[in-house]
Amino acid sequence: MRRRRPAWALGSVDAVINCAALSQPALCEQDYQLARAVNVPDKLIAALVRQRRTRHVEALLVHISTDQVYDGSHADWTETDRTAPINAYGRSKLEAEQYVRTHWERRIILRSSLIYGPQPPHPVGRPLFLQFVEEALREGRPTRFLEDEFRSAVYVKDICAVVSHLIKLLPDAPPHHTYNLGGPERLSRLDVARAVARHCGHGEKAIEAVTSSSMGDRGYNSPLDISMHVDRILTEIPVSLTPLSEALKEIFPAKVVAAAK
């Protein structure tokens, strides 16, 4: 019986967007080899090399990295700042960046911040941050939110817009290989929780502001401030980055009406 070839073998691939990641910091600390096996795309690049050799097509690799390659010692990180991650997740993602740079020339690395967005069409294995916040506030459950850890939380639609534009550039490419991809604001989780409360009209009684030092041992080190400058991507790629307040109108549209009543 003749074996059917897999779909990927039927033609060449012009672009690959690598979103695969083991992104739970505590799990990465427990098993770094597992973190590395998922986060360093050596097998993916081996497949791209095979395609280049057999089909003479060198695909664009868009690799999603993380803001946790920075150590969190100050605000507003730029792409040229020193990378020195303080947890296993960040180290595995930095190792991935280094592997991609060494082994594949036609690449774009996007250092994403905390990603938020609407509920996905298919269930995911863990609750999304914004949806967790909205549910906790709606039910009035006292919930702790960090007030002293800052990131440039980014709307998932903005990531899709950036990636879409990069693919449309083919066969050209932007001037740089590495870009910070965060939102336009420096936000703590407490800031996000308060924004959700205001938007949805839930009030802030359930919100408890806490510091990272009060959290005890989380099983990993967490950088205090990995907010990022996004000037490079805004200058070189014609996209806009959505403020949290505007994104909330799309993610929880019914809440706008409910809050206004």
PDB file of N, CA and C in Angstrom, residues 29-109:
ATOM      1  N   GLU A  29      12.025  25.830  35.580  1.00  0.00           N
ATOM      2  CA  GLU A  29      13.015  25.669  36.651  1.00  0.00           C
ATOM      3  C   GLU A  29      13.140  24.209  37.055  1.00  0.00           C
ATOM      4  N   GLN A  30      12.017  23.512  37.073  1.00  0.00           N
ATOM      5  CA  GLN A  30      12.018  22.113  37.505  1.00  0.00           C
ATOM      6  C   GLN A  30      12.700  21.202  36.492  1.00  0.00           C
ATOM      7  N   ASP A  31      12.581  21.521  35.208  1.00  0.00           N
ATOM      8  CA  ASP A  31      13.112  20.629  34.172  1.00  0.00           C
ATOM      9  C   ASP A  31      13.663  21.481  33.026  1.00  0.00           C
ATOM     10  N   TYR A  32      14.911  21.903  33.159  1.00  0.00           N
ATOM     11  CA  TYR A  32      15.473  22.787  32.137  1.00  0.00           C
ATOM     12  C   TYR A  32      15.647  22.063  30.807  1.00  0.00           C
ATOM     13  N   GLN A  33      15.946  20.772  30.843  1.00  0.00           N
ATOM     14  CA  GLN A  33      16.120  20.039  29.586  1.00  0.00           C
ATOM     15  C   GLN A  33      14.811  19.987  28.807  1.00  0.00           C
ATOM     16  N   LEU A  34      13.707  19.838  29.506  1.00  0.00           N
ATOM     17  CA  LEU A  34      12.404  19.891  28.841  1.00  0.00           C
ATOM     18  C   LEU A  34      12.162  21.281  28.271  1.00  0.00           C
ATOM     19  N   ALA A  35      12.469  22.322  29.063  1.00  0.00           N
ATOM     20  CA  ALA A  35      12.291  23.697  28.590  1.00  0.00           C
ATOM     21  C   ALA A  35      13.117  23.939  27.337  1.00  0.00           C
ATOM     22  N   ARG A  36      14.348  23.475  27.357  1.00  0.00           N
ATOM     23  CA  ARG A  36      15.217  23.676  26.199  1.00  0.00           C
ATOM     24  C   ARG A  36      14.705  22.898  24.986  1.00  0.00           C
ATOM     25  N   ALA A  37      14.230  21.676  25.209  1.00  0.00           N
ATOM     26  CA  ALA A  37      13.754  20.851  24.104  1.00  0.00           C
ATOM     27  C   ALA A  37      12.580  21.505  23.382  1.00  0.00           C
ATOM     28  N   VAL A  38      11.721  22.206  24.135  1.00  0.00           N
ATOM     29  CA  VAL A  38      10.564  22.872  23.529  1.00  0.00           C
ATOM     30  C   VAL A  38      10.951  24.234  22.967  1.00  0.00           C
ATOM     31  N   ASN A  39      11.754  24.981  23.704  1.00  0.00           N
ATOM     32  CA  ASN A  39      11.973  26.389  23.385  1.00  0.00           C
ATOM     33  C   ASN A  39      13.085  26.657  22.373  1.00  0.00           C
ATOM     34  N   VAL A  40      14.038  25.757  22.245  1.00  0.00           N
ATOM     35  CA  VAL A  40      15.119  25.936  21.261  1.00  0.00           C
ATOM     36  C   VAL A  40      14.732  25.184  19.987  1.00  0.00           C
ATOM     37  N   PRO A  41      14.492  25.886  18.874  1.00  0.00           N
ATOM     38  CA  PRO A  41      13.900  25.247  17.687  1.00  0.00           C
ATOM     39  C   PRO A  41      14.928  24.561  16.777  1.00  0.00           C
ATOM     40  N   ASP A  42      15.726  23.674  17.340  1.00  0.00           N
ATOM     41  CA  ASP A  42      16.759  23.029  16.534  1.00  0.00           C
ATOM     42  C   ASP A  42      16.166  22.118  15.464  1.00  0.00           C
ATOM     43  N   LYS A  43      15.097  21.397  15.797  1.00  0.00           N
ATOM     44  CA  LYS A  43      14.488  20.502  14.809  1.00  0.00           C
ATOM     45  C   LYS A  43      13.773  21.288  13.718  1.00  0.00           C
ATOM     46  N   LEU A  44      13.169  22.390  14.075  1.00  0.00           N
ATOM     47  CA  LEU A  44      12.520  23.243  13.079  1.00  0.00           C
ATOM     48  C   LEU A  44      13.553  23.772  12.087  1.00  0.00           C
ATOM     49  N   ILE A  45      14.658  24.256  12.599  1.00  0.00           N
ATOM     50  CA  ILE A  45      15.683  24.797  11.703  1.00  0.00           C
ATOM     51  C   ILE A  45      16.296  23.680  10.850  1.00  0.00           C
ATOM     52  N   ALA A  46      16.419  22.485  11.416  1.00  0.00           N
ATOM     53  CA  ALA A  46      16.909  21.357  10.616  1.00  0.00           C
ATOM     54  C   ALA A  46      15.973  21.097   9.439  1.00  0.00           C
ATOM     55  N   ALA A  47      14.662  21.215   9.670  1.00  0.00           N
ATOM     56  CA  ALA A  47      13.699  21.032   8.580  1.00  0.00           C
ATOM     57  C   ALA A  47      13.827  22.140   7.540  1.00  0.00           C
ATOM     58  N   LEU A  48      14.062  23.371   7.990  1.00  0.00           N
ATOM     59  CA  LEU A  48      14.248  24.474   7.041  1.00  0.00           C
ATOM     60  C   LEU A  48      15.524  24.280   6.212  1.00  0.00           C
ATOM     61  N   VAL A  49      16.540  23.757   6.851  1.00  0.00           N
ATOM     62  CA  VAL A  49      17.788  23.487   6.128  1.00  0.00           C
ATOM     63  C   VAL A  49      17.554  22.417   5.070  1.00  0.00           C
ATOM     64  N   ARG A  50      16.795  21.374   5.415  1.00  0.00           N
ATOM     65  CA  ARG A  50      16.491  20.331   4.435  1.00  0.00           C
ATOM     66  C   ARG A  50      15.719  20.905   3.250  1.00  0.00           C
ATOM     67  N   GLN A  51      14.743  21.781   3.549  1.00  0.00           N
ATOM     68  CA  GLN A  51      13.983  22.386   2.458  1.00  0.00           C
ATOM     69  C   GLN A  51      14.893  23.222   1.555  1.00  0.00           C
ATOM     70  N   ARG A  52      15.783  23.978   2.158  1.00  0.00           N
ATOM     71  CA  ARG A  52      16.704  24.795   1.367  1.00  0.00           C
ATOM     72  C   ARG A  52      17.581  23.920   0.468  1.00  0.00           C
ATOM     73  N   ARG A  53      18.004  22.795   1.002  1.00  0.00           N
ATOM     74  CA  ARG A  53      18.876  21.907   0.236  1.00  0.00           C
ATOM     75  C   ARG A  53      18.119  21.197  -0.883  1.00  0.00           C
ATOM     76  N   THR A  54      16.879  20.761  -0.613  1.00  0.00           N
ATOM     77  CA  THR A  54      16.164  19.933  -1.583  1.00  0.00           C
ATOM     78  C   THR A  54      15.281  20.739  -2.531  1.00  0.00           C
ATOM     79  N   ARG A  55      14.766  21.882  -2.055  1.00  0.00           N
ATOM     80  CA  ARG A  55      13.824  22.658  -2.869  1.00  0.00           C
ATOM     81  C   ARG A  55      14.351  24.046  -3.224  1.00  0.00           C
ATOM     82  N   HIS A  56      15.510  24.392  -2.677  1.00  0.00           N
ATOM     83  CA  HIS A  56      16.148  25.675  -2.975  1.00  0.00           C
ATOM     84  C   HIS A  56      15.254  26.856  -2.568  1.00  0.00           C
ATOM     85  N   VAL A  57      14.570  26.684  -1.445  1.00  0.00           N
ATOM     86  CA  VAL A  57      13.718  27.737  -0.887  1.00  0.00           C
ATOM     87  C   VAL A  57      14.190  28.023   0.535  1.00  0.00           C
ATOM     88  N   GLU A  58      14.546  29.279   0.782  1.00  0.00           N
ATOM     89  CA  GLU A  58      14.979  29.682   2.130  1.00  0.00           C
ATOM     90  C   GLU A  58      13.852  30.477   2.773  1.00  0.00           C
ATOM     91  N   ALA A  59      13.124  29.836   3.665  1.00  0.00           N
ATOM     92  CA  ALA A  59      11.940  30.438   4.262  1.00  0.00           C
ATOM     93  C   ALA A  59      12.315  31.522   5.262  1.00  0.00           C
ATOM     94  N   LEU A  60      11.410  32.461   5.440  1.00  0.00           N
ATOM     95  CA  LEU A  60      11.537  33.435   6.518  1.00  0.00           C
ATOM     96  C   LEU A  60      11.072  32.782   7.810  1.00  0.00           C
ATOM     97  N   LEU A  61      11.892  32.851   8.844  1.00  0.00           N
ATOM     98  CA  LEU A  61      11.528  32.341  10.159  1.00  0.00           C
ATOM     99  C   LEU A  61      11.214  33.517  11.073  1.00  0.00           C
ATOM    100  N   VAL A  62       9.965  33.604  11.517  1.00  0.00           N
ATOM    101  CA  VAL A  62       9.570  34.595  12.521  1.00  0.00           C
ATOM    102  C   VAL A  62       9.503  33.858  13.849  1.00  0.00           C
ATOM    103  N   HIS A  63      10.448  34.149  14.722  1.00  0.00           N
ATOM    104  CA  HIS A  63      10.581  33.431  15.989  1.00  0.00           C
ATOM    105  C   HIS A  63      10.100  34.317  17.134  1.00  0.00           C
ATOM    106  N   ILE A  64       9.116  33.817  17.880  1.00  0.00           N
ATOM    107  CA  ILE A  64       8.577  34.572  19.012  1.00  0.00           C
ATOM    108  C   ILE A  64       9.425  34.295  20.251  1.00  0.00           C
ATOM    109  N   SER A  65      10.084  35.337  20.748  1.00  0.00           N
ATOM    110  CA  SER A  65      10.885  35.229  21.966  1.00  0.00           C
ATOM    111  C   SER A  65      10.142  35.927  23.111  1.00  0.00           C
ATOM    112  N   THR A  66      10.850  36.431  24.088  1.00  0.00           N
ATOM    113  CA  THR A  66      10.210  36.968  25.288  1.00  0.00           C
ATOM    114  C   THR A  66      10.974  38.149  25.865  1.00  0.00           C
ATOM    115  N   ASP A  67      10.248  39.008  26.578  1.00  0.00           N
ATOM    116  CA  ASP A  67      10.878  40.096  27.318  1.00  0.00           C
ATOM    117  C   ASP A  67      11.703  39.586  28.493  1.00  0.00           C
ATOM    118  N   GLN A  68      11.528  38.320  28.866  1.00  0.00           N
ATOM    119  CA  GLN A  68      12.254  37.784  30.018  1.00  0.00           C
ATOM    120  C   GLN A  68      13.706  37.438  29.716  1.00  0.00           C
ATOM    121  N   VAL A  69      14.178  37.791  28.534  1.00  0.00           N
ATOM    122  CA  VAL A  69      15.627  37.723  28.297  1.00  0.00           C
ATOM    123  C   VAL A  69      16.335  38.887  28.985  1.00  0.00           C
ATOM    124  N   TYR A  70      15.587  39.919  29.417  1.00  0.00           N
ATOM    125  CA  TYR A  70      16.153  41.038  30.170  1.00  0.00           C
ATOM    126  C   TYR A  70      16.080  40.729  31.664  1.00  0.00           C
ATOM    127  N   ASP A  71      16.961  41.355  32.451  1.00  0.00           N
ATOM    128  CA  ASP A  71      17.041  40.981  33.869  1.00  0.00           C
ATOM    129  C   ASP A  71      16.105  41.768  34.778  1.00  0.00           C
ATOM    130  N   GLY A  72      15.454  42.805  34.270  1.00  0.00           N
ATOM    131  CA  GLY A  72      14.466  43.524  35.068  1.00  0.00           C
ATOM    132  C   GLY A  72      15.026  44.574  35.994  1.00  0.00           C
ATOM    133  N   SER A  73      16.267  44.988  35.788  1.00  0.00           N
ATOM    134  CA  SER A  73      16.911  45.927  36.710  1.00  0.00           C
ATOM    135  C   SER A  73      16.556  47.386  36.440  1.00  0.00           C
ATOM    136  N   HIS A  74      15.874  47.669  35.324  1.00  0.00           N
ATOM    137  CA  HIS A  74      15.435  49.039  35.046  1.00  0.00           C
ATOM    138  C   HIS A  74      14.269  48.984  34.068  1.00  0.00           C
ATOM    139  N   ALA A  75      13.695  50.125  33.776  1.00  0.00           N
ATOM    140  CA  ALA A  75      12.560  50.200  32.857  1.00  0.00           C
ATOM    141  C   ALA A  75      13.029  50.467  31.432  1.00  0.00           C
ATOM    142  N   ASP A  76      12.108  50.277  30.497  1.00  0.00           N
ATOM    143  CA  ASP A  76      12.285  50.722  29.104  1.00  0.00           C
ATOM    144  C   ASP A  76      13.504  50.094  28.422  1.00  0.00           C
ATOM    145  N   TRP A  77      13.504  48.783  28.329  1.00  0.00           N
ATOM    146  CA  TRP A  77      14.600  48.063  27.687  1.00  0.00           C
ATOM    147  C   TRP A  77      14.571  48.259  26.181  1.00  0.00           C
ATOM    148  N   THR A  78      15.759  48.347  25.580  1.00  0.00           N
ATOM    149  CA  THR A  78      15.886  48.421  24.126  1.00  0.00           C
ATOM    150  C   THR A  78      16.534  47.137  23.605  1.00  0.00           C
ATOM    151  N   GLU A  79      16.432  46.933  22.306  1.00  0.00           N
ATOM    152  CA  GLU A  79      16.971  45.719  21.698  1.00  0.00           C
ATOM    153  C   GLU A  79      18.482  45.611  21.839  1.00  0.00           C
ATOM    154  N   THR A  80      19.162  46.717  22.051  1.00  0.00           N
ATOM    155  CA  THR A  80      20.626  46.683  22.172  1.00  0.00           C
ATOM    156  C   THR A  80      21.096  46.540  23.612  1.00  0.00           C
ATOM    157  N   ASP A  81      20.172  46.530  24.571  1.00  0.00           N
ATOM    158  CA  ASP A  81      20.557  46.340  25.970  1.00  0.00           C
ATOM    159  C   ASP A  81      21.056  44.919  26.198  1.00  0.00           C
ATOM    160  N   ARG A  82      21.869  44.777  27.230  1.00  0.00           N
ATOM    161  CA  ARG A  82      22.432  43.470  27.587  1.00  0.00           C
ATOM    162  C   ARG A  82      21.317  42.509  28.008  1.00  0.00           C
ATOM    163  N   THR A  83      21.399  41.285  27.524  1.00  0.00           N
ATOM    164  CA  THR A  83      20.453  40.246  27.930  1.00  0.00           C
ATOM    165  C   THR A  83      21.097  39.381  29.008  1.00  0.00           C
ATOM    166  N   ALA A  84      20.382  39.248  30.124  1.00  0.00           N
ATOM    167  CA  ALA A  84      20.898  38.453  31.246  1.00  0.00           C
ATOM    168  C   ALA A  84      19.712  37.920  32.039  1.00  0.00           C
ATOM    169  N   PRO A  85      18.990  36.941  31.496  1.00  0.00           N
ATOM    170  CA  PRO A  85      17.776  36.442  32.158  1.00  0.00           C
ATOM    171  C   PRO A  85      18.065  35.880  33.541  1.00  0.00           C
ATOM    172  N   ILE A  86      17.079  36.006  34.439  1.00  0.00           N
ATOM    173  CA  ILE A  86      17.271  35.577  35.819  1.00  0.00           C
ATOM    174  C   ILE A  86      16.472  34.323  36.158  1.00  0.00           C
ATOM    175  N   ASN A  87      15.815  33.729  35.172  1.00  0.00           N
ATOM    176  CA  ASN A  87      15.121  32.473  35.428  1.00  0.00           C
ATOM    177  C   ASN A  87      15.346  31.512  34.258  1.00  0.00           C
ATOM    178  N   ALA A  88      14.981  30.261  34.462  1.00  0.00           N
ATOM    179  CA  ALA A  88      15.246  29.224  33.459  1.00  0.00           C
ATOM    180  C   ALA A  88      14.460  29.466  32.179  1.00  0.00           C
ATOM    181  N   TYR A  89      13.246  29.965  32.294  1.00  0.00           N
ATOM    182  CA  TYR A  89      12.467  30.259  31.088  1.00  0.00           C
ATOM    183  C   TYR A  89      13.199  31.279  30.215  1.00  0.00           C
ATOM    184  N   GLY A  90      13.631  32.387  30.827  1.00  0.00           N
ATOM    185  CA  GLY A  90      14.357  33.398  30.069  1.00  0.00           C
ATOM    186  C   GLY A  90      15.646  32.861  29.481  1.00  0.00           C
ATOM    187  N   ARG A  91      16.358  32.018  30.238  1.00  0.00           N
ATOM    188  CA  ARG A  91      17.609  31.451  29.719  1.00  0.00           C
ATOM    189  C   ARG A  91      17.353  30.552  28.518  1.00  0.00           C
ATOM    190  N   SER A  92      16.296  29.748  28.579  1.00  0.00           N
ATOM    191  CA  SER A  92      16.002  28.866  27.452  1.00  0.00           C
ATOM    192  C   SER A  92      15.589  29.665  26.221  1.00  0.00           C
ATOM    193  N   LYS A  93      14.878  30.763  26.421  1.00  0.00           N
ATOM    194  CA  LYS A  93      14.467  31.584  25.283  1.00  0.00           C
ATOM    195  C   LYS A  93      15.652  32.367  24.707  1.00  0.00           C
ATOM    196  N   LEU A  94      16.583  32.787  25.567  1.00  0.00           N
ATOM    197  CA  LEU A  94      17.790  33.437  25.061  1.00  0.00           C
ATOM    198  C   LEU A  94      18.651  32.438  24.297  1.00  0.00           C
ATOM    199  N   GLU A  95      18.741  31.216  24.810  1.00  0.00           N
ATOM    200  CA  GLU A  95      19.469  30.173  24.090  1.00  0.00           C
ATOM    201  C   GLU A  95      18.824  29.941  22.723  1.00  0.00           C
ATOM    202  N   ALA A  96      17.494  30.003  22.676  1.00  0.00           N
ATOM    203  CA  ALA A  96      16.787  29.843  21.404  1.00  0.00           C
ATOM    204  C   ALA A  96      17.152  30.970  20.440  1.00  0.00           C
ATOM    205  N   GLU A  97      17.174  32.199  20.935  1.00  0.00           N
ATOM    206  CA  GLU A  97      17.566  33.327  20.085  1.00  0.00           C
ATOM    207  C   GLU A  97      18.963  33.114  19.507  1.00  0.00           C
ATOM    208  N   GLN A  98      19.878  32.708  20.364  1.00  0.00           N
ATOM    209  CA  GLN A  98      21.261  32.512  19.932  1.00  0.00           C
ATOM    210  C   GLN A  98      21.358  31.397  18.899  1.00  0.00           C
ATOM    211  N   TYR A  99      20.571  30.348  19.080  1.00  0.00           N
ATOM    212  CA  TYR A  99      20.577  29.243  18.129  1.00  0.00           C
ATOM    213  C   TYR A  99      20.034  29.698  16.770  1.00  0.00           C
ATOM    214  N   VAL A 100      18.935  30.457  16.806  1.00  0.00           N
ATOM    215  CA  VAL A 100      18.343  30.949  15.558  1.00  0.00           C
ATOM    216  C   VAL A 100      19.329  31.853  14.833  1.00  0.00           C
ATOM    217  N   ARG A 101      19.986  32.767  15.556  1.00  0.00           N
ATOM    218  CA  ARG A 101      20.941  33.680  14.918  1.00  0.00           C
ATOM    219  C   ARG A 101      22.109  32.929  14.283  1.00  0.00           C
ATOM    220  N   THR A 102      22.557  31.879  14.952  1.00  0.00           N
ATOM    221  CA  THR A 102      23.716  31.140  14.477  1.00  0.00           C
ATOM    222  C   THR A 102      23.393  30.271  13.266  1.00  0.00           C
ATOM    223  N   HIS A 103      22.169  29.723  13.226  1.00  0.00           N
ATOM    224  CA  HIS A 103      21.875  28.686  12.245  1.00  0.00           C
ATOM    225  C   HIS A 103      20.913  29.094  11.135  1.00  0.00           C
ATOM    226  N   TRP A 104      20.317  30.299  11.207  1.00  0.00           N
ATOM    227  CA  TRP A 104      19.384  30.669  10.141  1.00  0.00           C
ATOM    228  C   TRP A 104      19.463  32.176   9.889  1.00  0.00           C
ATOM    229  N   GLU A 105      19.898  32.537   8.706  1.00  0.00           N
ATOM    230  CA  GLU A 105      20.121  33.942   8.384  1.00  0.00           C
ATOM    231  C   GLU A 105      18.814  34.706   8.176  1.00  0.00           C
ATOM    232  N   ARG A 106      17.850  34.078   7.544  1.00  0.00           N
ATOM    233  CA  ARG A 106      16.613  34.769   7.172  1.00  0.00           C
ATOM    234  C   ARG A 106      15.604  34.650   8.306  1.00  0.00           C
ATOM    235  N   ARG A 107      15.794  35.479   9.345  1.00  0.00           N
ATOM    236  CA  ARG A 107      14.973  35.350  10.538  1.00  0.00           C
ATOM    237  C   ARG A 107      14.589  36.718  11.067  1.00  0.00           C
ATOM    238  N   ILE A 108      13.473  36.746  11.783  1.00  0.00           N
ATOM    239  CA  ILE A 108      13.058  37.903  12.562  1.00  0.00           C
ATOM    240  C   ILE A 108      12.724  37.381  13.960  1.00  0.00           C
ATOM    241  N   ILE A 109      13.327  37.970  14.972  1.00  0.00           N
ATOM    242  CA  ILE A 109      13.053  37.591  16.366  1.00  0.00           C
ATOM    243  C   ILE A 109      12.204  38.686  16.994  1.00  0.00           C
TER     244      ILE A 109
END
